[in-house]
C-alpha positions in Angstrom: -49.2 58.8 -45.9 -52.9 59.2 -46.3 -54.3 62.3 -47.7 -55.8 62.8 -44.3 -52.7 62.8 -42.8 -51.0 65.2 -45.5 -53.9 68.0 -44.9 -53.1 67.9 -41.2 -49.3 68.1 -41.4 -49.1 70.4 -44.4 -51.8 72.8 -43.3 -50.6 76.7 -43.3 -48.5 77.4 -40.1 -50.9 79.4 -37.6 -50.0 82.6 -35.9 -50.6 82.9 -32.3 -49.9 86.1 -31.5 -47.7 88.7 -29.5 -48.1 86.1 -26.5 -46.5 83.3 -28.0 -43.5 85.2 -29.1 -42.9 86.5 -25.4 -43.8 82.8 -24.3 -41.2 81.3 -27.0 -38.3 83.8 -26.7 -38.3 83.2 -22.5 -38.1 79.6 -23.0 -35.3 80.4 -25.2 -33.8 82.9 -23.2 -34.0 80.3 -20.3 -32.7 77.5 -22.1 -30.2 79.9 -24.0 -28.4 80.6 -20.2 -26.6 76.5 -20.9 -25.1 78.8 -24.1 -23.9 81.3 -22.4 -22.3 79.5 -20.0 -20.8 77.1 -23.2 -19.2 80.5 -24.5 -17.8 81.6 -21.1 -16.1 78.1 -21.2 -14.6 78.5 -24.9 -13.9 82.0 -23.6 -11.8 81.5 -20.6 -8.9 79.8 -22.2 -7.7 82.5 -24.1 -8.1 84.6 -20.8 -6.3 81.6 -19.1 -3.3 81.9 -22.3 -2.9 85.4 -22.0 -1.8 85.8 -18.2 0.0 82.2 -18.0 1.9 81.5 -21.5 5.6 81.7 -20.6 4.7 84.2 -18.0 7.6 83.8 -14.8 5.7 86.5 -13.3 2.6 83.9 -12.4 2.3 81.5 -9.9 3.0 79.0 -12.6 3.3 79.5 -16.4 2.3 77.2 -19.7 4.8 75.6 -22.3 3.7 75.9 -26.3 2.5 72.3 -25.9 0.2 73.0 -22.6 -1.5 75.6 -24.3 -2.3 73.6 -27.5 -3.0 71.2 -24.7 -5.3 73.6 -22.7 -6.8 75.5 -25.4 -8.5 72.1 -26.8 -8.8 69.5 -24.0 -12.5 71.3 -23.9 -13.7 69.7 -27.1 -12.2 66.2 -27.0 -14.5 65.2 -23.6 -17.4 67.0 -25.5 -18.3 64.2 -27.7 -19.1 62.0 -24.6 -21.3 63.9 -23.0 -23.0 64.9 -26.4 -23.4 61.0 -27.3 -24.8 60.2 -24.2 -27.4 63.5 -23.9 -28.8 62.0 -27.2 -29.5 58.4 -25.5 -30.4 60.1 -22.1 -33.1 63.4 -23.5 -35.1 60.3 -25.0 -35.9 58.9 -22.4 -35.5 61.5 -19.7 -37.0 64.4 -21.3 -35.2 68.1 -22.8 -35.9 69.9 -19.5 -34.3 67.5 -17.3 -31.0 67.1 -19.2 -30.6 70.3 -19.5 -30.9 70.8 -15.9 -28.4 68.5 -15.5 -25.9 69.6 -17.5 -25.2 72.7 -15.6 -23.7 70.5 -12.5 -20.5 69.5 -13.9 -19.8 73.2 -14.7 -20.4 74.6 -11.5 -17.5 71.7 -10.6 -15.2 73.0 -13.0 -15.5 76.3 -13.0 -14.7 76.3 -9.0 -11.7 74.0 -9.6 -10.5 76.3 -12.1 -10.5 79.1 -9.6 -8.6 77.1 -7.2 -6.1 75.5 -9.5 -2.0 75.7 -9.0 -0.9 73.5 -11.7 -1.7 72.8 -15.6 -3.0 69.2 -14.4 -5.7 70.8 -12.6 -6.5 73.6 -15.2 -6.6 70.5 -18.1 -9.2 68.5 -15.1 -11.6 71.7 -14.6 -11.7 72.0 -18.2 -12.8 68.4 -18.4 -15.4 69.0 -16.2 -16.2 72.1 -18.6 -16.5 70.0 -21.8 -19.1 67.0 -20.1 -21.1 69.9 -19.3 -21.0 71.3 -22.7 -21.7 67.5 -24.3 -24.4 66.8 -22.0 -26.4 70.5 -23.0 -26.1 70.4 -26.8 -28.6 67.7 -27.8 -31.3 69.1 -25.7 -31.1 72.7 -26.4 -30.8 72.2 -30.5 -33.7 69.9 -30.2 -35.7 72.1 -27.6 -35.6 75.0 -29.8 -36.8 73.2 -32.6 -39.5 71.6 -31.2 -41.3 74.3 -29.2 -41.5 77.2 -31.8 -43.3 78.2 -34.5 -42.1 77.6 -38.2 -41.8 81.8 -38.1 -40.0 81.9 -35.1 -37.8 78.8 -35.2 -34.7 80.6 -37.6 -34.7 83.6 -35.0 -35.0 81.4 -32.1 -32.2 79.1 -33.1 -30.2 82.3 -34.4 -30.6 83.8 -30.8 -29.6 80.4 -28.8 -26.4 80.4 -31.0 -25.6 83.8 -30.0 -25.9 83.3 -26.5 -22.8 81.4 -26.8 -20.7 84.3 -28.7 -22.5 86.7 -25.7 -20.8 84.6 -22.8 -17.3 85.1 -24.9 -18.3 88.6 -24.7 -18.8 88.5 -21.0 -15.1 86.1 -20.3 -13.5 88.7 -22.2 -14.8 91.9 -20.5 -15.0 90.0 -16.8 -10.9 89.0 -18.0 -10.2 93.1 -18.7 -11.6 93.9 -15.5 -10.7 91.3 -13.3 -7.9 88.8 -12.4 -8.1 85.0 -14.4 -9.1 83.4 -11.2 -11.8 85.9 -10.4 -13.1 85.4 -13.4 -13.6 81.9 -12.6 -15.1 82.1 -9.6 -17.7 84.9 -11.1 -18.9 82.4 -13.8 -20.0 79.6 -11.5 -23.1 82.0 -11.2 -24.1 81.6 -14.9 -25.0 77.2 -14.4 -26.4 78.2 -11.5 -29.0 80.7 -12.6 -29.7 78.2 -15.4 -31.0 75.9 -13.2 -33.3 78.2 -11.8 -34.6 79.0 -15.1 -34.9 76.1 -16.9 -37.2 74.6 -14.2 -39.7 77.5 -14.9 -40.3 76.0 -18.8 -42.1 72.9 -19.9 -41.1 70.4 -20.9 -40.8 70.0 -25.5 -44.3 68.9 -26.3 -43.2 66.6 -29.1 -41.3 64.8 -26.5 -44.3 64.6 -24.5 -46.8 63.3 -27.2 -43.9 60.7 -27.9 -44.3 59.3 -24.5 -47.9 59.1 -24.7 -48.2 62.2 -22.2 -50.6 64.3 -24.3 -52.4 66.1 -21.7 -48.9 67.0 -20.7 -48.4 67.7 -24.0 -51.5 70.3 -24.4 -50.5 71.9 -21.3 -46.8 72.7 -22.7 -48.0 74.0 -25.7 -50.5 76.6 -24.0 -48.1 77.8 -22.0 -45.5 78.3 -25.0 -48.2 79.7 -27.7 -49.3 82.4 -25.0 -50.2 80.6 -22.0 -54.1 79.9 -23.8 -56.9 78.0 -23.6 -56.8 74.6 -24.6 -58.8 74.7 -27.6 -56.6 77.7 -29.1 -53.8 75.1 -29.5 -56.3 71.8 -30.2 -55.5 71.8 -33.9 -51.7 71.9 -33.4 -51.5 69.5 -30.5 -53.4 67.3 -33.3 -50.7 67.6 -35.6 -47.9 67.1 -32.9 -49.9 63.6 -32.6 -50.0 62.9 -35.9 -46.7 63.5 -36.6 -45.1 61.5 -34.3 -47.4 58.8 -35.5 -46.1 59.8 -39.5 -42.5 59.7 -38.0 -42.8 57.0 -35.7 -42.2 57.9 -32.4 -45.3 57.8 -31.0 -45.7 55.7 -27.8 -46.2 51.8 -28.6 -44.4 52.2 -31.7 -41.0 53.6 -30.9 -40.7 53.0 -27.4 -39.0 49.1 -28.7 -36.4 50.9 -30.8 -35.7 53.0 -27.9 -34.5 50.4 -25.8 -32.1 49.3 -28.2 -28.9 51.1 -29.0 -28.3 48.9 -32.3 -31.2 49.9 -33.6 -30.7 53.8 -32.6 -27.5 53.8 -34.9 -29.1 51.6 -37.0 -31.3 55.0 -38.4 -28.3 56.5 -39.9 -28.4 54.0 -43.0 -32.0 55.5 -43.3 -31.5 58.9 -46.4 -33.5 61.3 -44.2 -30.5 60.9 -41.4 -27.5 60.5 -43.3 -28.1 62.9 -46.3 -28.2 66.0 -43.7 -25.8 64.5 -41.2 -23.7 64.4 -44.0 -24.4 67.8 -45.3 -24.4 69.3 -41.3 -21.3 67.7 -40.9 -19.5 69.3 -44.1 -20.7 72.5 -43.1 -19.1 72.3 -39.8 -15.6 71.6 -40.6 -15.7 74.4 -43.5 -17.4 76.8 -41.1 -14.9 75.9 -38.7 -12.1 76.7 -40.7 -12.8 79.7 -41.8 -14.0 81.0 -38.8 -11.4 81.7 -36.0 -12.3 78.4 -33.6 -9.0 76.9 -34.7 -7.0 79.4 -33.8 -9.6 81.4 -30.7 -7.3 80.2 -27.8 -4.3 81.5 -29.2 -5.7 84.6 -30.8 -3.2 86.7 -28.3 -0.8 85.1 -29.5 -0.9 86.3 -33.1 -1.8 89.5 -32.2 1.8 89.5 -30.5 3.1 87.8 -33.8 2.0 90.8 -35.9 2.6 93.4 -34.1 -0.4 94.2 -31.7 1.3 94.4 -28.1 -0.8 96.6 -26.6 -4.3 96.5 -25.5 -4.6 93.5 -26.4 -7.8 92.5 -23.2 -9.6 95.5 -24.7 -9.2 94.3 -28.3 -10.9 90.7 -27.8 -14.0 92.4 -25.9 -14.3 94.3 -29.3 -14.1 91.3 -31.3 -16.4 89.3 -28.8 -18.9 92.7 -28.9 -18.5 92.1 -33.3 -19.7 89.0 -33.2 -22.4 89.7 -31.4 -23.7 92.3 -33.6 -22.6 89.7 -36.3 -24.7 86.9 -34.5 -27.8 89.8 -34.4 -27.9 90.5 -37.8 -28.6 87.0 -38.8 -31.3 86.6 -36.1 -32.8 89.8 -37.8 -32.5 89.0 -41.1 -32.5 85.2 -41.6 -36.1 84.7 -41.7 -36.1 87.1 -45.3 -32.9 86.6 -46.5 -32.7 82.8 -45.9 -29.7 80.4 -44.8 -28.6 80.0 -47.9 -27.9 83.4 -49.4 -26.4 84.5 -45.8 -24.5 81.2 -46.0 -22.6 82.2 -49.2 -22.5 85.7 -48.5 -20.2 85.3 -45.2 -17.8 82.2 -45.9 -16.8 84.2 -49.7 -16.3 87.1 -47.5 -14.6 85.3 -44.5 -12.1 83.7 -47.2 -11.2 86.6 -48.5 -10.4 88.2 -45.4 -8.2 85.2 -44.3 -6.3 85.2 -47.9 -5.8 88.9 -47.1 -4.9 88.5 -43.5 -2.2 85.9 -44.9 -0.3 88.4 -47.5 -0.6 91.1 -45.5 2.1 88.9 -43.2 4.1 88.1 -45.8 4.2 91.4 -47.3 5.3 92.6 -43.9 7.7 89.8 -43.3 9.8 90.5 -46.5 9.4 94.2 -46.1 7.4 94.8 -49.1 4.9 97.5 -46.6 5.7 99.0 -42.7 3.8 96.9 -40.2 0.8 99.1 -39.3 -1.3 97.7 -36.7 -4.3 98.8 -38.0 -4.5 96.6 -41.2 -4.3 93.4 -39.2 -6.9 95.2 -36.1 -9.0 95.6 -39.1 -8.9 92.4 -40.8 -9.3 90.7 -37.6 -12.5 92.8 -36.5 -13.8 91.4 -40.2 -12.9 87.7 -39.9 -15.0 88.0 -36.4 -18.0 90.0 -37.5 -18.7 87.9 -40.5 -17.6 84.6 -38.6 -20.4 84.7 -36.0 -22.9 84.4 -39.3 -20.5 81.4 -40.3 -20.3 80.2 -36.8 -23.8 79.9 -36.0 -25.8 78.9 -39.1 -24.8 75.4 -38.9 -26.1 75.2 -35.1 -29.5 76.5 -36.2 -29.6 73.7 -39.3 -29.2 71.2 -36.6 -32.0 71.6 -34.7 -34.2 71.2 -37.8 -32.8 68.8 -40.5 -33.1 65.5 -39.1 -36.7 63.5 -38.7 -38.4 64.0 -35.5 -37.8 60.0 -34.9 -34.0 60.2 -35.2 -33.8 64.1 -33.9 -32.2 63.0 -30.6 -29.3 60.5 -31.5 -28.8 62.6 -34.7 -28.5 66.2 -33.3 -26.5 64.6 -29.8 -24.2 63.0 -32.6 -23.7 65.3 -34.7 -22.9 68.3 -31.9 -20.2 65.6 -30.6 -18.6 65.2 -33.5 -18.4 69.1 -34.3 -16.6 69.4 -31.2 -14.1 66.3 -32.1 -13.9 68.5 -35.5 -12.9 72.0 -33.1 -10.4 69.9 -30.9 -8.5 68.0 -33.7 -8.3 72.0 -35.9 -7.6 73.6 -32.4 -4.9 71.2 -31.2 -3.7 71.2 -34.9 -3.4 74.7 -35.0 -0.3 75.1 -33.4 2.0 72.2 -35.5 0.3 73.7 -38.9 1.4 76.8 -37.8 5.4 76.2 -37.0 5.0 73.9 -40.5 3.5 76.9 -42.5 4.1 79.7 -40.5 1.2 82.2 -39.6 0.8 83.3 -42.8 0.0 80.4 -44.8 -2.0 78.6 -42.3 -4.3 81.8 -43.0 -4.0 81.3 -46.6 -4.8 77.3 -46.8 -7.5 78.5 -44.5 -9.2 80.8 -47.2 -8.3 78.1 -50.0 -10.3 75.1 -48.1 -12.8 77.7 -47.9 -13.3 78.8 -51.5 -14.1 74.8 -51.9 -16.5 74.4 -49.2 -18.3 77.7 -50.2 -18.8 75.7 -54.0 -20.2 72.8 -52.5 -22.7 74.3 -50.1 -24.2 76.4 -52.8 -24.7 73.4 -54.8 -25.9 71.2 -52.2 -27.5 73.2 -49.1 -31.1 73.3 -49.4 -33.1 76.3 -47.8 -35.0 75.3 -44.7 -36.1 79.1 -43.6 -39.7 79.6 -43.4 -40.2 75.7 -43.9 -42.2 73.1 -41.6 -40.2 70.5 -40.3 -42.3 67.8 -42.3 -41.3 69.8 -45.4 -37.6 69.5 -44.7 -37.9 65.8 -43.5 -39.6 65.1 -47.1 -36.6 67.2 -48.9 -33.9 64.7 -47.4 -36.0 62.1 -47.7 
């Protein structure tokens, strides 16, 4: 890289103003609406669980295996749509996956609200998990690409908790309402997405790789505060010559494109496989000690230890937790950093799911009276410091891989994170009648002691960084 080339790319990030943060956070708040909608879907099967699990009061009722069936069927048909969004946003742009994304979801959530067997629920979650796949390259690359380096850890932050505040909104819509009501109500979620999303541009580093820099300069005056053209000159400069430095820019890239041998082909390059190692890691540890494996079923323990009642009301209060959970990081992340909030939450998460386990067996062999609040309490903890450990892997992804690989890379890696929360959900249930409750919780907090010693010795911090500067640290 010339030295020309390093004074434009490494040049001190520019503030725009008040403007540009209203501009940024409504294309995120549009975008965000595919996230909401993803949570609402992870959501409804524990609504789903509750009201049809050996229930001969329903219309029809769910075996043991249905619901291990049911309560991960979501993520396996994930990965297919996720693969293909990362092919298809190359060449079709961010905006116009995204808008198509939200069209398998309206299927499925009507089919849900119409269903009479467990075929039919498994089919309009299918429909579900396509739309999830074919949302999550675009949105983690979206975000990255059209904020600031000040704004892009909140903006991130705030697109992951979109998804814990449409778990929120299944849970509450499930106290209030019947399952099927539900349903129908959360059709209207893909569908104001759509109106949304067309209001935004299009990512201006897409559009400066397809040689559409006008284009380009338009998007970017309407995202740093709807300018003039010359207030953004300088950084529509560097968006050109960085997809030049990275090369994607049109006449260079547009070859390797075409071909999908050559796509995979960039994993054997350090700057892709060293964080989609890392990212990867991060997601199976952040899994685990987070409640996705066991979210479906969490009525279910509840039951096992001793929480019978209220149980609709208490999983609004741990959706409403891990919102506040999912707020704090947005509000803090850009001064405390990923790192330190990284080992902060998974040693505390552990521990909680350590105590969780010998609280049940010290109530199983009598040892202390079952209280409901100790495990109420516990469980409050595991989701208010999960969201932090939910979500900070999701805002890594939309800024660790090289703008030239950012599309197969992030659409990969978001498929295989949902192959990771099916094979641990649909696990769940066989690790749990071969451990019991108790020590599922405890191997839980074990794997996560070992994670939390190889992030800190391996996860770099990428807060307050450019994404050149993070592309050079993998590199």
């Amino acid at each position: 890289m010339s030295d020309k080339n390093e004074n434009i790319m490494e040049s001190t990030p520019r503030t725009y103003g008040p403007k540009a943060t209203v501009a940024q956070i409504f294309a995120t708040i549009a975008q965000s609406f595919l996230l909401i909608g993803l949570g609402m879907e992870i959501g409804m099967p524990t609504i789903v669980i509750q009201h049809l699990y050996q229930n001969p009061d329903s219309e029809f009722s769910l075996t043991l295996t249905e619901i291990s069936w049911y309560g991960s069927i979501l993520f396996i048909f994930h990965p297919t749509g996720s693969f293909l969004s990362g092919f298809l946003q190359e060449r079709y742009g961010r905006k116009r996956c995204m808008i198509f994304a939200n069209v398998p979801s309206i299927f499925g959530w009507i089919l849900l609200y119409y269903t009479h067997s467990a075929v039919s629920l498994y089919a309009s979650t299918v429909l579900m998990g396509l739309s999830i796949g074919f949302s999550e390259a675009p949105i983690l690359s979206y975000v990255g690409e059209i904020t600031e380096p000040r704004l892009r850890g909140s903006m991130a932050s705030l697109a992951c908790t979109s998804s814990m505040l449409g778990i929120l909104l299944t849970y509450f819509l499930g106290y209030l309402f019947e399952w099927r009501t539900v349903a129908l109500l959360s059709a209207l979620c893909p569908i104001t997405c759509i109106c949304l999303v067309i209001l935004i541009p299009e990512s201006p580093v897409w559009l400066v790789a397809k040689g559409k820099n006008e284009k380009a300069e338009k998007a970017l005056r309407w995202l740093r505060g709807w300018v003039e053209p010359e207030i953004v000159k300088a950084e529509h400069l560097e968006l050109i010559r960085y997809n030049e430095v990275s090369g994607t820019h049109r006449g260079t890239a547009d070859v390797n494109r075409n071909n999908l041998l050559l796509k995979l082909a960039q994993f054997k390059n350090p700057s892709v496989y060293r964080p989609f190692r890392l990212i990867m890691f991060y997601f199976l540890i952040s899994d685990i000690v987070s409640s996705v494996p066991w979210r479906a079923f969490t009525s279910k323990i509840m039951t096992e230890v001793g929480i019978l009642n209220n149980q609709s009301l208490l999983l609004v209060v741990f959706a409403v937790l891990q919102i506040i959970g999912s707020l704090i990081v947005v509000l803090t992340v850009h001064h405390l950093g990923k790192r330190f909030l990284t080992n902060l939450t998974f040693f505390i998460n552990t521990m909680l799911l350590c105590l969780f386990g010998a609280y049940i067996v010290a109530m199983k062999n009598n040892y202390i009276n079952s209280t409901t609040w100790i495990p109420i309490s516990i469980l409050c903890g595991i989701n208010f410091f999960g969201a932090s450990v939910i979500i900070l892997p999701w805002m890594l992804l939309s800024e660790v891989f090289p703008n030239k690989s950012r599309g197969i890379a992030t659409g990969s890696s978001a498929g295989l994170a949902y192959l990771l929360i099916f094979i641990l959900t649909k696990s769940y249930i066989a690790l749990e009648l071969l451990l019991t409750l108790e020590y599922t919780m405890v191997l839980f907090g074990c794997l996560g002691i070992l994670g939390s010693f190889y992030l800190y010795f391996h996860l770099p911090e990428t807060e307050n960084k450019t994404l050149l500067e993070i592309e050079e640290f993998f590199t």
